[in-house]
Amino acid sequence: MRRKVIAGNWKMNMLPDETITYIDKLAELVKDTESEVILCVPYTDLFYALLTAQNTNIKIGAQNMHFEEKGAYTGEVSPKMLKSINVEYVIIGHSERRQYFNETDEAVNKKIKSAFEYGLKPIVCVGETLEQRESGKTTEVITKQTELALQGLTAEQVENTIIAYEPIWAIGTGKTATSEDANNSIKDIRNKIAQNYGQNVADRVIIQYGGSVKAKNAKELFSMSDIDGGLVGGASLDVQEFSNIVNYNK
Ligand code: 13P
């Protein structure tokens, strides 16, 4: 059976002192969970988060990285830099990066390969816009994004990639996909992975749902057959709310 992975994406929020207070509190609140708990924090919080999360079951991730190891890329952070301070996860291809920073499927693919090269575990985001959904293109869009993101990876790497299905229209809007719709879209992604990498890989790959996940809808979403947890934005900024999401089955 696949494990549940529940990750917070703080986006551009939280300062170091808030990070320390939050993680100290979260550690206590989620110490008994069987789910994997990850917090993806801004670069400036990473070091504090890693120190505070030591000896807890909370894992720390970044929200983006460059695919090159080093070089003249002002303002960028490399996978080697993240690895050097023991960051474990990295979100790749979040829709906000695709939308506001022109991140392409090609760049997403390069970043995933590079993450593996440097020993980081990627959390790869895919999802359709409202317009694509309304014109009946959801399956086509999300399976294509998945295919392009994973192109050239080994089956083992695909198995170790976390995919986050995040319908763009559900992000930060308070609108969630129904649990059936989210589950069906995730099944579509899983079927595409089965086609390309075999059923065993598809059965093992973790696919999360993201988009207005809250404590009040987490149980219903995470109980679906193919939804292996969530990538949580806004609701992860409140430690009590996020811990309730992690403890959805309690
Ligand atoms: P919200 O939970 O705020 O809708 O954000 C989802 C998201 O983008 C997580 O990466």
Coordinates of C-alpha atoms and ligand atoms in Angstrom, one line a residue:
M1 CA 0.0 0.0 0.0
R2 CA 1.2 3.5 -0.8
R3 CA 2.0 5.8 2.1
K4 CA 0.3 9.2 2.5
V5 CA 2.5 12.2 2.0
I6 CA 1.3 15.6 3.2
A7 CA 3.4 18.6 2.3
G8 CA 2.9 22.2 3.1
N9 CA 3.9 24.8 0.5
W10 CA 4.4 28.1 2.4
K11 CA 5.0 30.0 -0.9
M12 CA 6.4 33.5 -0.2
N13 CA 5.4 33.6 3.5
M14 CA 7.0 33.2 6.9
L15 CA 10.2 34.6 8.5
P16 CA 12.9 32.7 10.3
D17 CA 11.5 33.4 13.8
E18 CA 8.0 32.3 12.7
T19 CA 9.5 29.2 11.1
I20 CA 11.2 28.1 14.3
T21 CA 8.0 28.6 16.4
Y22 CA 5.9 26.9 13.9
I23 CA 8.1 23.8 13.5
D24 CA 8.6 23.4 17.3
K25 CA 4.8 23.3 17.6
L26 CA 4.1 21.2 14.6
A27 CA 6.6 18.6 15.7
E28 CA 4.6 18.0 18.9
L29 CA 1.3 17.9 17.1
V30 CA 2.3 15.4 14.4
K31 CA 4.7 13.2 16.2
D32 CA 2.4 10.2 16.1
T33 CA 1.4 10.4 12.5
E34 CA 2.0 7.5 10.0
S35 CA 2.0 10.0 7.1
E36 CA 5.1 11.6 5.8
V37 CA 5.2 15.3 6.6
I38 CA 7.1 17.8 4.5
L39 CA 7.3 21.6 4.7
C40 CA 8.5 23.4 1.6
V41 CA 9.7 26.8 2.9
P42 CA 11.3 29.9 1.3
Y43 CA 15.1 29.8 0.8
T44 CA 15.7 32.2 3.7
D45 CA 13.9 29.9 6.1
L46 CA 15.5 26.6 4.9
F47 CA 18.5 26.6 7.3
Y48 CA 16.3 27.5 10.4
A49 CA 13.7 24.9 9.3
L50 CA 16.3 22.2 8.9
L51 CA 17.8 22.9 12.4
T52 CA 14.5 23.1 14.1
A53 CA 13.2 19.9 12.4
Q54 CA 16.2 17.8 13.4
N55 CA 15.1 14.8 15.5
T56 CA 11.5 15.2 14.4
N57 CA 9.5 13.4 11.7
I58 CA 9.2 16.6 9.7
K59 CA 11.1 16.8 6.4
I60 CA 12.1 20.0 4.7
G61 CA 11.9 21.0 1.1
A62 CA 12.6 24.0 -1.1
Q63 CA 10.1 25.5 -3.6
N64 CA 12.2 25.7 -6.7
M65 CA 15.8 25.3 -7.9
H66 CA 17.9 25.9 -11.0
F67 CA 19.0 22.9 -13.0
E68 CA 22.6 23.9 -13.2
E69 CA 25.1 23.1 -10.4
K70 CA 26.6 26.6 -10.4
G71 CA 27.3 29.6 -12.7
A72 CA 26.3 33.1 -13.8
Y73 CA 22.6 32.9 -12.9
T74 CA 22.0 35.8 -10.7
G75 CA 19.4 35.2 -8.0
E76 CA 19.1 31.5 -8.6
V77 CA 19.8 28.6 -6.2
S78 CA 21.3 25.3 -7.4
P79 CA 20.5 21.7 -6.4
K80 CA 24.1 21.3 -5.1
M81 CA 23.5 24.3 -2.7
L82 CA 20.2 22.8 -1.5
K83 CA 21.8 19.4 -0.9
S84 CA 24.8 20.9 0.9
I85 CA 22.5 22.0 3.8
N86 CA 20.6 18.7 3.7
V87 CA 17.4 19.8 2.0
E88 CA 15.6 16.6 1.1
Y89 CA 12.7 17.7 -1.2
V90 CA 12.1 20.3 -3.9
I91 CA 8.9 21.4 -5.5
I92 CA 9.4 21.6 -9.3
G93 CA 7.1 23.2 -11.8
H94 CA 4.5 24.7 -9.5
S95 CA 1.8 26.4 -11.6
E96 CA 2.8 29.8 -10.1
R97 CA 6.3 29.3 -11.5
R98 CA 4.9 28.2 -14.8
Q99 CA 2.5 31.2 -14.9
Y100 CA 4.5 34.1 -13.5
F101 CA 8.1 33.0 -14.3
N102 CA 7.6 31.4 -17.6
E103 CA 8.8 27.9 -16.5
T104 CA 8.4 25.5 -19.4
D105 CA 7.8 21.8 -19.5
E106 CA 11.4 21.5 -20.8
A107 CA 12.8 23.4 -17.9
V108 CA 10.7 21.3 -15.5
N109 CA 12.1 18.2 -17.0
K110 CA 15.7 19.4 -16.7
K111 CA 15.1 20.4 -13.1
I112 CA 13.7 17.0 -12.2
K113 CA 16.7 15.2 -13.8
S114 CA 19.1 17.6 -12.0
A115 CA 17.3 17.1 -8.6
F116 CA 17.9 13.3 -8.9
E117 CA 21.5 13.9 -9.9
Y118 CA 22.1 15.8 -6.7
G119 CA 20.1 13.5 -4.5
L120 CA 17.0 15.6 -4.0
K121 CA 13.5 14.2 -4.2
P122 CA 11.3 16.2 -6.6
I123 CA 7.6 17.1 -6.0
V124 CA 6.4 17.8 -9.5
C125 CA 3.2 19.9 -10.0
V126 CA 0.8 19.4 -12.9
G127 CA -2.7 20.8 -13.4
E128 CA -5.1 22.4 -15.9
T129 CA -6.5 25.9 -16.1
L130 CA -10.2 26.6 -15.8
E131 CA -10.4 27.2 -19.5
Q132 CA -8.8 23.9 -20.3
R133 CA -11.1 22.2 -17.9
E134 CA -14.2 23.8 -19.4
S135 CA -13.2 22.8 -22.9
G136 CA -12.8 19.2 -21.8
K137 CA -9.0 19.1 -22.1
T138 CA -8.1 18.2 -18.5
T139 CA -7.0 14.6 -19.1
E140 CA -5.0 15.6 -22.2
V141 CA -3.3 18.5 -20.5
I142 CA -2.3 16.8 -17.3
T143 CA -1.2 13.5 -18.9
K144 CA 0.9 15.5 -21.4
Q145 CA 2.5 17.6 -18.7
T146 CA 3.3 14.5 -16.7
E147 CA 4.8 12.8 -19.7
L148 CA 7.0 15.8 -20.6
A149 CA 8.1 16.3 -17.0
L150 CA 9.2 12.7 -16.6
Q151 CA 10.7 12.3 -20.1
G152 CA 14.1 10.4 -20.0
L153 CA 13.8 9.4 -16.4
T154 CA 14.5 5.8 -15.4
A155 CA 11.6 3.8 -14.0
E156 CA 13.2 3.9 -10.6
Q157 CA 13.4 7.7 -10.7
V158 CA 9.7 7.9 -11.8
E159 CA 8.8 5.7 -8.8
N160 CA 10.6 8.1 -6.5
T161 CA 9.0 11.2 -7.9
I162 CA 6.1 12.7 -6.0
I163 CA 3.5 14.2 -8.4
A164 CA 1.1 16.8 -7.2
Y165 CA -2.1 17.2 -9.2
E166 CA -3.1 20.8 -8.7
P167 CA -5.9 22.1 -10.8
I168 CA -5.0 25.8 -11.2
W169 CA -8.5 27.0 -10.7
A170 CA -8.6 25.4 -7.3
I171 CA -5.4 27.0 -6.0
G172 CA -6.0 29.7 -3.4
T173 CA -9.6 30.1 -4.5
G174 CA -11.4 28.1 -1.9
K175 CA -12.8 25.9 -4.7
T176 CA -11.7 22.3 -4.5
A177 CA -12.1 19.6 -7.1
T178 CA -14.7 17.1 -5.9
S179 CA -13.0 14.2 -4.4
E180 CA -14.3 12.0 -7.4
D181 CA -12.9 14.5 -10.0
A182 CA -9.6 14.8 -8.2
N183 CA -9.4 11.0 -7.9
N184 CA -10.3 10.5 -11.6
S185 CA -7.6 13.0 -12.7
I186 CA -5.0 11.3 -10.6
K187 CA -6.1 7.9 -12.0
D188 CA -5.5 9.4 -15.5
I189 CA -2.0 10.4 -14.5
R190 CA -1.4 7.0 -13.0
N191 CA -2.6 5.2 -16.1
K192 CA -0.2 7.3 -18.2
I193 CA 2.7 6.3 -16.0
A194 CA 1.6 2.7 -16.3
Q195 CA 1.6 3.0 -20.1
N196 CA 5.1 4.5 -20.1
Y197 CA 6.8 2.8 -17.2
G198 CA 4.8 -0.3 -16.3
Q199 CA 2.0 -1.1 -13.8
N200 CA 4.4 -1.7 -10.9
V201 CA 5.8 1.8 -11.1
A202 CA 2.3 3.3 -11.5
D203 CA 1.1 1.4 -8.4
R204 CA 3.9 2.8 -6.3
V205 CA 4.3 6.4 -7.4
I206 CA 2.9 8.9 -4.9
I207 CA 0.3 11.3 -6.4
Q208 CA -1.0 14.1 -4.2
Y209 CA -3.9 16.4 -4.7
G210 CA -3.4 20.2 -4.2
G211 CA -5.8 23.1 -4.3
S212 CA -7.7 24.5 -1.3
V213 CA -7.0 21.5 0.9
K214 CA -8.3 22.3 4.4
A215 CA -8.8 20.3 7.6
K216 CA -12.5 20.0 6.8
N217 CA -12.0 18.4 3.3
A218 CA -8.8 16.5 3.9
K219 CA -10.3 13.3 5.1
E220 CA -12.7 12.9 2.2
L221 CA -9.9 13.7 -0.3
F222 CA -7.2 11.5 1.2
S223 CA -9.6 8.6 1.6
M224 CA -10.0 8.2 -2.1
S225 CA -8.3 5.2 -3.8
D226 CA -5.7 7.1 -5.7
I227 CA -5.1 10.3 -3.7
D228 CA -1.9 9.8 -1.7
G229 CA -2.0 12.9 0.4
G230 CA -1.9 16.6 -0.4
L231 CA 0.2 19.6 -1.3
V232 CA -1.2 22.3 0.9
G233 CA -0.8 26.1 0.4
G234 CA -2.8 28.6 2.4
A235 CA -3.9 26.1 5.1
S236 CA -0.3 25.2 5.8
L237 CA 0.4 28.6 7.2
D238 CA -1.6 27.9 10.3
V239 CA 0.1 25.2 12.3
Q240 CA -3.0 24.0 14.0
E241 CA -4.9 23.7 10.7
F242 CA -2.0 22.0 9.0
S243 CA -1.6 19.5 11.9
N244 CA -5.3 18.7 11.6
I245 CA -4.8 18.0 7.9
V246 CA -1.8 15.7 8.7
N247 CA -3.9 14.0 11.4
Y248 CA -6.9 13.8 9.1
N249 CA -7.6 10.2 10.0
K250 CA -7.5 10.7 13.8
Ligands
13P1 P1 -3.9 26.4 -1.7 O1 -3.9 25.3 -0.8 O2 -3.7 27.8 -1.0 O3 -5.0 26.4 -2.6 O4 -2.6 26.3 -2.6 C1 -2.3 25.0 -3.2 C2 -1.0 25.0 -3.8 O5 -0.6 25.7 -4.7 C3 0.0 24.2 -3.1 O6 1.2 24.1 -3.8

